[in-house]
XYZ file of N, CA and C in Angstrom:
747
model
N 185.561 -43.273 127.208
C 184.680 -44.387 127.497
C 183.477 -43.933 128.309
N 182.354 -44.639 128.091
C 181.147 -44.284 128.807
C 181.198 -44.793 130.238
N 180.591 -44.032 131.124
C 180.492 -44.467 132.508
C 179.451 -45.571 132.599
N 179.531 -46.321 133.669
C 178.608 -47.429 133.867
C 177.163 -46.916 133.853
N 176.325 -47.595 133.101
C 174.919 -47.222 133.050
C 174.594 -46.157 132.022
N 175.617 -45.636 131.326
C 175.381 -44.563 130.363
C 175.217 -45.060 128.923
N 175.522 -46.333 128.689
C 175.473 -46.856 127.320
C 174.070 -46.766 126.724
N 173.064 -47.189 127.505
C 171.688 -47.162 127.008
C 171.252 -45.737 126.695
N 171.602 -44.808 127.561
C 171.255 -43.404 127.341
C 171.955 -42.873 126.093
N 173.199 -43.286 125.901
C 173.981 -42.854 124.738
C 173.323 -43.345 123.449
N 172.979 -44.632 123.413
C 172.365 -45.209 122.223
C 170.996 -44.590 121.969
N 170.254 -44.301 123.036
C 168.946 -43.662 122.878
C 169.102 -42.303 122.210
N 170.154 -41.589 122.572
C 170.414 -40.287 121.957
C 170.790 -40.454 120.491
N 171.582 -41.489 120.188
C 171.941 -41.764 118.800
C 170.688 -42.015 117.958
N 169.745 -42.751 118.521
C 168.522 -43.080 117.796
C 167.670 -41.846 117.507
N 167.869 -40.799 118.313
C 167.120 -39.561 118.111
C 167.892 -38.544 117.253
N 169.116 -38.924 116.856
C 169.933 -38.033 116.027
C 169.577 -38.244 114.562
N 168.954 -37.270 113.965
C 168.504 -37.397 112.572
C 169.652 -37.642 111.598
N 170.749 -36.878 111.660
C 171.847 -37.131 110.711
C 172.455 -38.516 110.885
N 172.645 -38.935 112.137
C 173.287 -40.217 112.394
C 172.418 -41.373 111.915
N 171.127 -41.326 112.213
C 170.243 -42.402 111.794
C 170.065 -42.406 110.273
N 170.055 -41.219 109.676
C 169.909 -41.140 108.223
C 171.088 -41.796 107.514
N 172.307 -41.476 107.932
C 173.471 -42.056 107.268
C 173.582 -43.541 107.587
N 173.138 -43.953 108.761
C 173.156 -45.375 109.118
C 172.186 -46.157 108.237
N 170.994 -45.628 108.053
C 169.990 -46.295 107.216
C 170.437 -46.311 105.753
N 170.942 -45.174 105.283
C 171.408 -45.095 103.898
C 172.541 -46.088 103.646
N 173.454 -46.178 104.590
C 174.583 -47.094 104.454
C 174.116 -48.547 104.470
N 173.141 -48.849 105.320
C 172.589 -50.205 105.385
C 171.941 -50.595 104.059
N 171.126 -49.701 103.503
C 170.450 -49.971 102.239
C 171.441 -50.081 101.085
N 172.466 -49.242 101.118
C 173.488 -49.265 100.076
C 174.245 -50.587 100.094
N 174.624 -51.033 101.290
C 175.322 -52.311 101.409
C 174.409 -53.458 100.978
N 173.122 -53.355 101.311
C 172.168 -54.386 100.906
C 172.098 -54.486 99.385
N 172.094 -53.335 98.706
C 172.053 -53.326 97.243
C 173.304 -53.970 96.656
N 174.460 -53.649 97.231
C 175.712 -54.223 96.744
C 175.742 -55.736 96.940
N 175.372 -56.184 98.135
C 175.400 -57.607 98.445
C 174.361 -58.374 97.633
N 173.216 -57.754 97.402
C 172.184 -58.392 96.585
C 172.714 -58.676 95.184
N 173.321 -57.665 94.577
C 173.847 -57.840 93.233
C 174.879 -58.941 93.152
N 175.788 -58.968 94.104
C 176.846 -59.974 94.096
C 176.280 -61.385 94.239
N 175.249 -61.540 95.059
C 174.680 -62.863 95.266
C 173.721 -63.290 94.162
N 172.872 -62.385 93.738
C 171.818 -62.726 92.780
C 172.355 -62.921 91.366
N 173.425 -62.223 91.025
C 173.968 -62.326 89.670
C 174.462 -63.726 89.346
N 174.826 -64.496 90.361
C 175.240 -65.877 90.131
C 174.120 -66.655 89.446
N 172.904 -66.485 89.934
C 171.752 -67.179 89.372
C 171.315 -66.552 88.039
N 171.364 -65.228 87.988
C 170.922 -64.526 86.783
C 171.761 -64.907 85.572
N 173.086 -64.921 85.729
C 173.953 -65.205 84.593
C 173.991 -66.697 84.264
N 173.734 -67.522 85.240
C 173.751 -68.962 84.982
C 172.483 -69.410 84.282
N 171.330 -68.867 84.680
C 170.061 -69.384 84.187
C 169.341 -68.453 83.209
N 169.438 -67.141 83.397
C 168.734 -66.234 82.479
C 169.585 -65.942 81.245
N 170.815 -65.487 81.477
C 171.693 -65.171 80.349
C 172.387 -66.411 79.787
N 172.419 -67.489 80.607
C 173.107 -68.716 80.208
C 174.581 -68.453 79.892
N 175.174 -67.594 80.709
C 176.590 -67.249 80.556
C 177.263 -67.258 81.932
N 177.403 -68.443 82.531
C 177.981 -68.518 83.883
C 179.408 -67.985 83.971
N 180.114 -67.986 82.836
C 181.485 -67.492 82.840
C 181.598 -65.994 83.057
N 180.478 -65.273 82.891
C 180.492 -63.817 83.051
C 179.958 -63.368 84.414
N 179.757 -64.309 85.317
C 179.109 -64.009 86.599
C 179.791 -62.895 87.371
N 181.115 -62.844 87.336
C 181.852 -61.862 88.132
C 181.907 -60.481 87.494
N 181.597 -60.377 86.218
C 181.739 -59.095 85.527
C 180.872 -57.969 86.109
N 179.614 -58.212 86.490
C 178.836 -57.113 87.079
C 179.488 -56.521 88.324
N 180.047 -57.386 89.167
C 180.723 -56.893 90.368
C 181.964 -56.100 90.006
N 182.718 -56.608 89.037
C 183.923 -55.893 88.578
C 183.542 -54.533 88.015
N 182.493 -54.497 87.196
C 182.068 -53.242 86.577
C 181.490 -52.269 87.601
N 180.907 -52.791 88.670
C 180.375 -51.917 89.714
C 181.487 -51.200 90.466
N 182.606 -51.885 90.661
C 183.693 -51.315 91.466
C 184.810 -50.705 90.636
N 184.861 -51.011 89.363
C 185.911 -50.463 88.496
C 185.935 -48.935 88.495
N 184.793 -48.249 88.427
C 184.819 -46.782 88.432
C 185.415 -46.177 89.693
N 185.419 -46.937 90.780
C 185.988 -46.414 92.030
C 187.448 -46.031 91.831
N 188.165 -46.817 91.010
C 189.588 -46.558 90.782
C 189.818 -45.214 90.106
N 188.807 -44.704 89.393
C 188.920 -43.404 88.730
C 188.321 -42.295 89.594
N 187.128 -42.553 90.105
C 186.413 -41.537 90.885
C 187.166 -41.172 92.159
N 187.965 -42.092 92.682
C 188.672 -41.839 93.938
C 189.607 -40.635 93.859
N 190.013 -40.264 92.645
C 190.944 -39.155 92.496
C 190.282 -37.777 92.611
N 188.952 -37.729 92.467
C 188.301 -36.417 92.555
C 187.026 -36.420 93.392
N 186.672 -37.549 94.015
C 185.455 -37.621 94.831
C 185.514 -36.658 96.010
N 186.647 -36.630 96.690
C 186.789 -35.753 97.861
C 186.716 -34.281 97.457
N 187.361 -33.937 96.354
C 187.343 -32.549 95.883
C 185.927 -32.109 95.525
N 185.207 -32.962 94.811
C 183.826 -32.627 94.449
C 182.948 -32.546 95.691
N 183.197 -33.436 96.646
C 182.429 -33.416 97.885
C 182.648 -32.140 98.672
N 183.893 -31.684 98.712
C 184.198 -30.443 99.427
C 183.632 -29.217 98.704
N 183.625 -29.283 97.371
C 183.174 -28.126 96.589
C 181.655 -28.011 96.543
N 180.974 -29.121 96.313
C 179.517 -29.084 96.126
C 178.727 -29.650 97.301
N 179.426 -30.284 98.225
C 178.755 -30.891 99.364
C 178.752 -32.409 99.239
N 179.129 -33.088 100.305
C 179.184 -34.543 100.258
C 177.795 -35.158 100.098
N 176.829 -34.611 100.824
C 175.463 -35.112 100.686
C 174.963 -34.928 99.262
N 175.217 -33.767 98.693
C 174.733 -33.445 97.363
C 175.348 -34.362 96.301
N 176.663 -34.569 96.374
C 177.354 -35.403 95.388
C 176.926 -36.865 95.506
N 176.859 -37.365 96.736
C 176.504 -38.776 96.936
C 175.058 -39.060 96.543
N 174.159 -38.169 96.901
C 172.746 -38.392 96.579
C 172.513 -38.332 95.068
N 173.190 -37.412 94.383
C 173.049 -37.327 92.929
C 173.598 -38.582 92.260
N 174.749 -39.044 92.736
C 175.352 -40.246 92.164
C 174.464 -41.462 92.318
N 173.866 -41.623 93.493
C 173.028 -42.795 93.743
C 171.726 -42.700 92.954
N 171.250 -41.483 92.708
C 170.053 -41.303 91.879
C 170.341 -41.717 90.440
N 171.517 -41.351 89.945
C 171.923 -41.750 88.592
C 171.960 -43.276 88.483
N 172.508 -43.929 89.505
C 172.569 -45.394 89.503
C 171.168 -45.997 89.444
N 170.240 -45.425 90.216
C 168.856 -45.919 90.222
C 168.217 -45.756 88.842
N 168.487 -44.638 88.197
C 167.898 -44.372 86.878
C 168.348 -45.400 85.847
N 169.602 -45.814 85.906
C 170.089 -46.815 84.955
C 169.380 -48.149 85.148
N 169.135 -48.524 86.394
C 168.430 -49.789 86.635
C 166.957 -49.687 86.238
N 166.361 -48.526 86.454
C 164.983 -48.328 86.000
C 164.916 -48.411 84.485
N 165.926 -47.861 83.812
C 165.979 -47.932 82.349
C 166.042 -49.376 81.871
N 166.801 -50.209 82.583
C 166.866 -51.625 82.230
C 165.493 -52.282 82.344
N 164.757 -51.923 83.394
C 163.423 -52.494 83.575
C 162.477 -52.063 82.448
N 162.530 -50.791 82.102
C 161.661 -50.282 81.033
C 161.997 -50.971 79.709
N 163.272 -51.119 79.413
C 163.671 -51.787 78.165
C 163.244 -53.256 78.168
N 163.240 -53.868 79.354
C 162.821 -55.272 79.450
C 161.350 -55.441 79.089
N 160.548 -54.402 79.314
C 159.134 -54.458 78.950
C 158.949 -54.626 77.446
N 159.961 -54.212 76.685
C 159.928 -54.342 75.227
C 160.790 -55.518 74.750
N 161.207 -56.339 75.715
C 161.985 -57.524 75.370
C 163.441 -57.257 75.089
N 163.931 -56.097 75.472
C 165.338 -55.736 75.219
C 166.153 -56.037 76.476
N 166.792 -57.204 76.495
C 167.562 -57.598 77.683
C 168.886 -58.271 77.318
N 169.650 -57.746 76.387
C 170.938 -58.382 76.054
C 171.929 -58.262 77.210
N 172.794 -59.233 77.312
C 173.731 -59.260 78.430
C 174.675 -58.055 78.395
N 175.041 -57.616 77.172
C 175.963 -56.484 77.075
C 175.338 -55.198 77.613
N 174.003 -55.064 77.449
C 173.317 -53.884 77.949
C 173.277 -53.899 79.480
N 173.056 -55.073 80.028
C 173.042 -55.217 81.494
C 174.403 -54.860 82.075
N 175.459 -55.347 81.429
C 176.816 -55.064 81.918
C 177.158 -53.583 81.761
N 176.718 -52.971 80.673
C 176.968 -51.543 80.465
C 176.275 -50.713 81.544
N 175.048 -51.119 81.907
C 174.322 -50.406 82.958
C 175.008 -50.579 84.305
N 175.569 -51.767 84.551
C 176.321 -51.994 85.797
C 177.522 -51.052 85.884
N 178.209 -50.891 84.756
C 179.372 -49.998 84.732
C 178.955 -48.549 84.935
N 177.894 -48.130 84.243
C 177.426 -46.749 84.358
C 176.910 -46.454 85.766
N 176.158 -47.382 86.333
C 175.656 -47.173 87.694
C 176.793 -47.190 88.699
N 177.852 -47.945 88.372
C 179.019 -47.984 89.254
C 179.692 -46.634 89.394
N 179.613 -45.814 88.326
C 180.152 -44.447 88.409
C 179.373 -43.649 89.447
N 178.046 -43.815 89.443
C 177.218 -43.093 90.403
C 177.414 -43.565 91.833
N 177.470 -44.874 92.027
C 177.604 -45.409 93.390
C 179.008 -45.211 93.956
N 179.985 -44.970 93.081
C 181.367 -44.823 93.550
C 181.519 -43.682 94.549
N 180.762 -42.612 94.365
C 180.879 -41.463 95.266
C 180.441 -41.829 96.681
N 179.314 -42.522 96.792
C 178.864 -42.922 98.128
C 179.786 -43.974 98.711
N 180.273 -44.884 97.876
C 181.206 -45.906 98.327
C 182.443 -45.279 98.958
N 182.928 -44.199 98.348
C 184.154 -43.550 98.819
C 183.920 -42.564 99.968
N 182.733 -41.979 100.044
C 182.490 -40.896 101.004
C 181.547 -41.265 102.137
N 181.037 -42.486 102.149
C 180.021 -42.828 103.148
C 180.548 -42.713 104.577
N 181.815 -43.060 104.787
C 182.366 -42.963 106.142
C 182.608 -41.508 106.532
N 182.832 -40.648 105.548
C 182.963 -39.216 105.838
C 181.610 -38.645 106.247
N 180.541 -39.105 105.581
C 179.192 -38.696 105.975
C 178.912 -39.120 107.409
N 179.354 -40.324 107.756
C 179.161 -40.807 109.128
C 179.947 -39.959 110.125
N 181.158 -39.570 109.749
C 181.975 -38.718 110.623
C 181.316 -37.361 110.831
N 180.741 -36.800 109.775
C 180.026 -35.525 109.904
C 178.858 -35.665 110.874
N 178.157 -36.786 110.793
C 177.020 -37.022 111.687
C 177.486 -37.164 113.132
N 178.621 -37.808 113.328
C 179.166 -37.970 114.678
C 179.626 -36.627 115.233
N 180.206 -35.787 114.368
C 180.578 -34.430 114.784
C 179.331 -33.633 115.177
N 178.261 -33.820 114.426
C 176.984 -33.166 114.754
C 176.520 -33.578 116.148
N 176.660 -34.857 116.461
C 176.255 -35.351 117.780
C 177.111 -34.761 118.893
N 178.385 -34.557 118.592
C 179.277 -33.947 119.585
C 178.839 -32.525 119.904
N 178.591 -31.765 118.854
C 178.239 -30.351 119.018
C 176.840 -30.194 119.597
N 175.905 -30.999 119.119
C 174.499 -30.831 119.495
C 174.149 -31.500 120.812
N 174.646 -32.716 121.007
C 174.260 -33.498 122.184
C 175.393 -33.724 123.180
N 176.612 -33.335 122.801
C 177.748 -33.552 123.691
C 178.196 -35.001 123.755
N 177.935 -35.776 122.704
C 178.332 -37.184 122.675
C 179.775 -37.286 122.188
N 180.667 -37.637 123.079
C 182.092 -37.637 122.746
C 182.691 -39.015 122.580
N 181.910 -40.069 122.779
C 182.433 -41.426 122.648
C 182.335 -41.879 121.195
N 183.388 -41.618 120.436
C 183.371 -41.968 119.011
C 183.349 -43.477 118.815
N 184.010 -44.224 119.700
C 184.077 -45.679 119.549
C 182.683 -46.298 119.549
N 181.847 -45.879 120.485
C 180.485 -46.414 120.560
C 179.666 -45.985 119.344
N 179.872 -44.749 118.897
C 179.143 -44.252 117.726
C 179.499 -45.057 116.483
N 180.791 -45.280 116.270
C 181.208 -46.040 115.094
C 180.788 -47.502 115.197
N 180.780 -48.054 116.406
C 180.350 -49.441 116.602
C 178.873 -49.589 116.242
N 178.065 -48.623 116.678
C 176.632 -48.675 116.369
C 176.405 -48.502 114.866
N 177.163 -47.603 114.262
C 177.054 -47.380 112.827
C 177.438 -48.646 112.052
N 178.511 -49.312 112.485
C 178.946 -50.545 111.830
C 177.893 -51.640 111.969
N 177.246 -51.681 113.135
C 176.176 -52.650 113.343
C 175.027 -52.407 112.366
N 174.660 -51.150 112.174
C 173.588 -50.816 111.239
C 173.974 -51.223 109.812
N 175.231 -51.020 109.454
C 175.702 -51.416 108.129
C 175.586 -52.921 107.944
N 175.945 -53.663 108.963
C 175.913 -55.126 108.875
C 174.496 -55.645 108.674
N 173.510 -54.891 109.137
C 172.125 -55.298 108.905
C 171.818 -55.363 107.405
N 172.587 -54.612 106.638
C 172.404 -54.636 105.191
C 172.639 -56.023 104.609
N 173.545 -56.789 105.215
C 173.798 -58.151 104.762
C 172.565 -59.017 104.948
N 171.902 -58.836 106.095
C 170.673 -59.587 106.367
C 169.576 -59.214 105.375
N 169.443 -57.914 105.125
C 168.441 -57.440 104.163
C 168.710 -58.037 102.784
N 169.986 -58.054 102.384
C 170.356 -58.597 101.077
C 170.006 -60.081 100.976
N 170.270 -60.843 102.037
C 169.963 -62.273 102.043
C 168.471 -62.508 101.831
N 167.653 -61.704 102.505
C 166.197 -61.821 102.347
C 165.788 -61.490 100.917
N 166.357 -60.424 100.376
C 165.983 -59.982 99.033
C 166.462 -60.944 97.944
N 167.511 -61.695 98.206
C 167.969 -62.706 97.252
C 167.038 -63.916 97.279
N 166.663 -64.332 98.489
C 165.871 -65.555 98.629
C 164.428 -65.413 98.160
N 163.840 -64.236 98.332
C 162.439 -64.052 97.935
C 162.237 -64.326 96.441
N 162.996 -63.692 95.540
C 162.790 -63.996 94.117
C 163.189 -65.414 93.735
N 164.206 -65.975 94.423
C 164.609 -67.346 94.113
C 163.502 -68.330 94.468
N 162.852 -68.102 95.584
C 161.724 -68.955 95.962
C 160.584 -68.818 94.962
N 160.428 -67.610 94.467
C 159.345 -67.350 93.516
C 159.534 -68.119 92.206
N 160.785 -68.269 91.783
C 161.028 -68.936 90.499
C 161.319 -70.432 90.650
N 161.289 -70.953 91.876
C 161.432 -72.397 92.051
C 162.701 -72.862 92.712
N 163.276 -72.043 93.566
C 164.490 -72.434 94.283
C 164.122 -73.418 95.390
N 164.861 -74.526 95.473
C 164.582 -75.542 96.494
C 165.892 -76.127 96.979
N 166.108 -76.045 98.290
C 167.331 -76.605 98.856
C 168.556 -75.888 98.350
N 169.529 -76.640 97.816
C 170.773 -76.032 97.337
C 170.859 -76.039 95.812
N 169.740 -76.417 95.150
C 169.754 -76.457 93.692
C 168.601 -75.645 93.130
N 168.828 -75.114 91.961
C 167.783 -74.352 91.274
C 167.133 -75.261 90.241
N 165.841 -75.506 90.409
C 165.121 -76.394 89.499
C 164.718 -75.611 88.250
N 165.433 -75.802 87.183
C 165.175 -75.019 85.976
C 164.398 -75.786 84.917
N 164.235 -77.099 85.116
C 163.599 -77.893 84.074
C 162.202 -77.377 83.719
N 161.410 -77.049 84.738
C 160.035 -76.661 84.484
C 159.783 -75.172 84.513
N 160.830 -74.388 84.492
C 160.660 -72.939 84.564
C 160.111 -72.390 83.248
N 159.093 -71.583 83.368
C 158.494 -70.977 82.182
C 159.260 -69.723 81.788
N 158.968 -69.234 80.600
C 159.583 -67.987 80.152
C 159.169 -66.834 81.062
N 157.953 -66.917 81.581
C 157.461 -65.877 82.488
C 158.246 -65.865 83.789
N 158.614 -67.061 84.270
C 159.394 -67.156 85.509
C 160.786 -66.564 85.307
N 161.390 -66.857 84.162
C 162.708 -66.298 83.875
C 162.638 -64.784 83.699
N 161.538 -64.332 83.108
C 161.340 -62.889 82.965
C 161.251 -62.222 84.339
N 160.552 -62.860 85.256
C 160.460 -62.335 86.625
C 161.828 -62.314 87.284
N 162.626 -63.322 86.987
C 163.984 -63.392 87.541
C 164.790 -62.162 87.123
N 164.691 -61.810 85.847
C 165.413 -60.636 85.352
C 164.851 -59.352 85.965
N 163.535 -59.246 86.018
C 162.913 -58.038 86.561
C 163.331 -57.791 88.011
N 163.392 -58.862 88.791
C 163.855 -58.717 90.176
C 165.292 -58.192 90.213
N 166.112 -58.647 89.276
C 167.535 -58.282 89.287
C 167.764 -56.798 89.050
N 166.819 -56.142 88.372
C 167.001 -54.716 88.089
C 166.142 -53.825 88.999
N 164.975 -54.321 89.406
C 164.088 -53.481 90.202
C 164.499 -53.403 91.669
N 165.034 -54.489 92.217
C 165.448 -54.440 93.619
C 166.586 -53.438 93.827
N 167.655 -53.448 93.018
C 168.667 -52.398 93.165
C 168.098 -51.002 92.921
N 167.194 -50.876 91.938
C 166.604 -49.565 91.645
C 165.856 -49.024 92.860
N 165.057 -49.870 93.488
C 164.288 -49.440 94.661
C 165.216 -49.099 95.823
N 166.213 -49.942 96.054
C 167.151 -49.684 97.159
C 167.916 -48.382 96.934
N 168.379 -48.158 95.709
C 169.111 -46.923 95.416
C 168.213 -45.697 95.550
N 166.956 -45.820 95.147
C 166.012 -44.711 95.321
C 165.788 -44.412 96.798
N 165.692 -45.453 97.612
C 165.521 -45.260 99.054
C 166.748 -44.587 99.662
N 167.931 -44.968 99.181
C 169.159 -44.319 99.652
C 169.147 -42.842 99.272
N 168.758 -42.568 98.027
C 168.687 -41.179 97.565
C 167.735 -40.356 98.427
N 166.540 -40.870 98.653
C 165.538 -40.145 99.444
C 166.018 -39.934 100.871
N 166.698 -40.929 101.416
C 167.213 -40.815 102.787
C 168.274 -39.725 102.887
N 169.198 -39.729 101.951
C 170.266 -38.725 101.972
C 169.728 -37.328 101.650
N 168.842 -37.262 100.690
C 168.389 -35.953 100.218
C 167.429 -35.272 101.182
N 166.557 -36.055 101.837
C 165.494 -35.448 102.635
C 165.561 -35.763 104.135
N 166.318 -36.790 104.515
C 166.417 -37.117 105.942
C 167.754 -36.666 106.533
N 168.813 -36.767 105.727
C 170.148 -36.372 106.187
C 170.287 -34.860 106.015
N 170.348 -34.089 107.099
C 170.257 -32.630 106.990
C 171.586 -31.902 106.773
N 172.690 -32.650 106.765
C 173.990 -31.976 106.732
C 174.403 -31.624 105.298
N 173.846 -30.542 104.819
C 174.215 -30.007 103.507
C 175.603 -29.381 103.582
N 176.106 -28.914 102.460
C 177.425 -28.283 102.427
C 177.485 -27.108 103.393
N 176.469 -26.259 103.376
C 176.449 -25.090 104.261
C 176.383 -25.498 105.726
N 175.577 -26.520 106.014
C 175.428 -26.956 107.413
C 176.708 -27.593 107.920
N 177.426 -28.315 107.067
C 178.696 -28.926 107.476
C 179.729 -27.841 107.777
N 179.734 -26.788 106.969
C 180.663 -25.682 107.220
C 180.355 -25.001 108.553
N 179.076 -24.802 108.849
C 178.680 -24.232 110.135
C 179.071 -25.162 111.278
N 178.891 -26.444 111.045
C 179.221 -27.445 112.064
C 180.704 -27.428 112.380
N 181.524 -27.249 111.348
C 182.970 -27.211 111.552
C 183.362 -26.006 112.402
N 182.730 -24.862 112.155
C 182.999 -23.662 112.949
C 182.591 -23.889 114.405
N 181.425 -24.510 114.611
C 180.945 -24.784 115.967
C 181.860 -25.774 116.681
N 182.314 -26.771 115.946
C 183.204 -27.775 116.532
C 184.522 -27.148 116.970
N 185.091 -26.287 116.122
C 186.359 -25.638 116.464
C 186.196 -24.714 117.667
N 185.067 -24.009 117.732
C 184.799 -23.132 118.870
C 184.669 -23.951 120.154
N 184.011 -25.096 120.072
C 183.845 -25.963 121.234
C 185.186 -26.517 121.701
N 186.037 -26.871 120.758
C 187.356 -27.395 121.105
C 188.223 -26.321 121.754
N 188.111 -25.081 121.254
C 188.861 -23.983 121.873
C 188.406 -23.734 123.293
N 187.091 -23.801 123.499
C 186.534 -23.565 124.837
C 186.990 -24.673 125.784
N 186.994 -25.906 125.310
C 187.441 -27.021 126.140
C 188.925 -26.913 126.450
N 189.706 -26.407 125.491
C 191.134 -26.237 125.697
C 191.415 -25.187 126.767
N 190.631 -24.108 126.772
C 190.817 -23.063 127.771
C 190.454 -23.558 129.173
N 189.444 -24.421 129.254
C 189.039 -24.936 130.548
C 190.118 -25.799 131.170
N 190.909 -26.437 130.316
C 191.999 -27.272 130.833
C 193.164 -26.424 131.329
């Protein structure tokens, strides 16, 4: 536990930790993308696809690959690097959503294609979904070795707080396009909606996840410095520090 008056100093150090802030931001954006999809698809399938009975399928397809990827995500992360595997997976997810947007420019927006892209992108996001807390642990280990921050409880609490901000971001991103197409109060006014408004509704549904996933990719790839080699070095430093502390006792 932190001594009295040390909490502010501790958090200030966390804010200056590049790996910790990178994984916190990436996790926040990732959660925002997930929450956006779950909330926005209710409107998309009810009014654009006119298939309210399929509303839950995108969420199911997003998480279904986790049941398969979970058996080898850790092995791939250890072999090729957790940052490398997660960033590549999230980039693949972004590409599928960008592909949906490009196809929409030519009027190709069948519901089956949207669901297929959700399933394919779910394979990419599954790696980050399964390994994001391991990335956070690596960042906390970095803080221990580099800054001597040993209060894991405060570190995880701050990280969880950053993740929760993703819910707020998602709420904002859901409401902006809904307001644009005529959302008022608790009902969606569809009587006077033009084809252009519905087209915008679909475009928002694919571009917002694409942008968020791209931001996650850029954050992990260029801001989060703990590559496979750096994590291995960090583990050696951590073990040496623990041995030294053990001898002092």
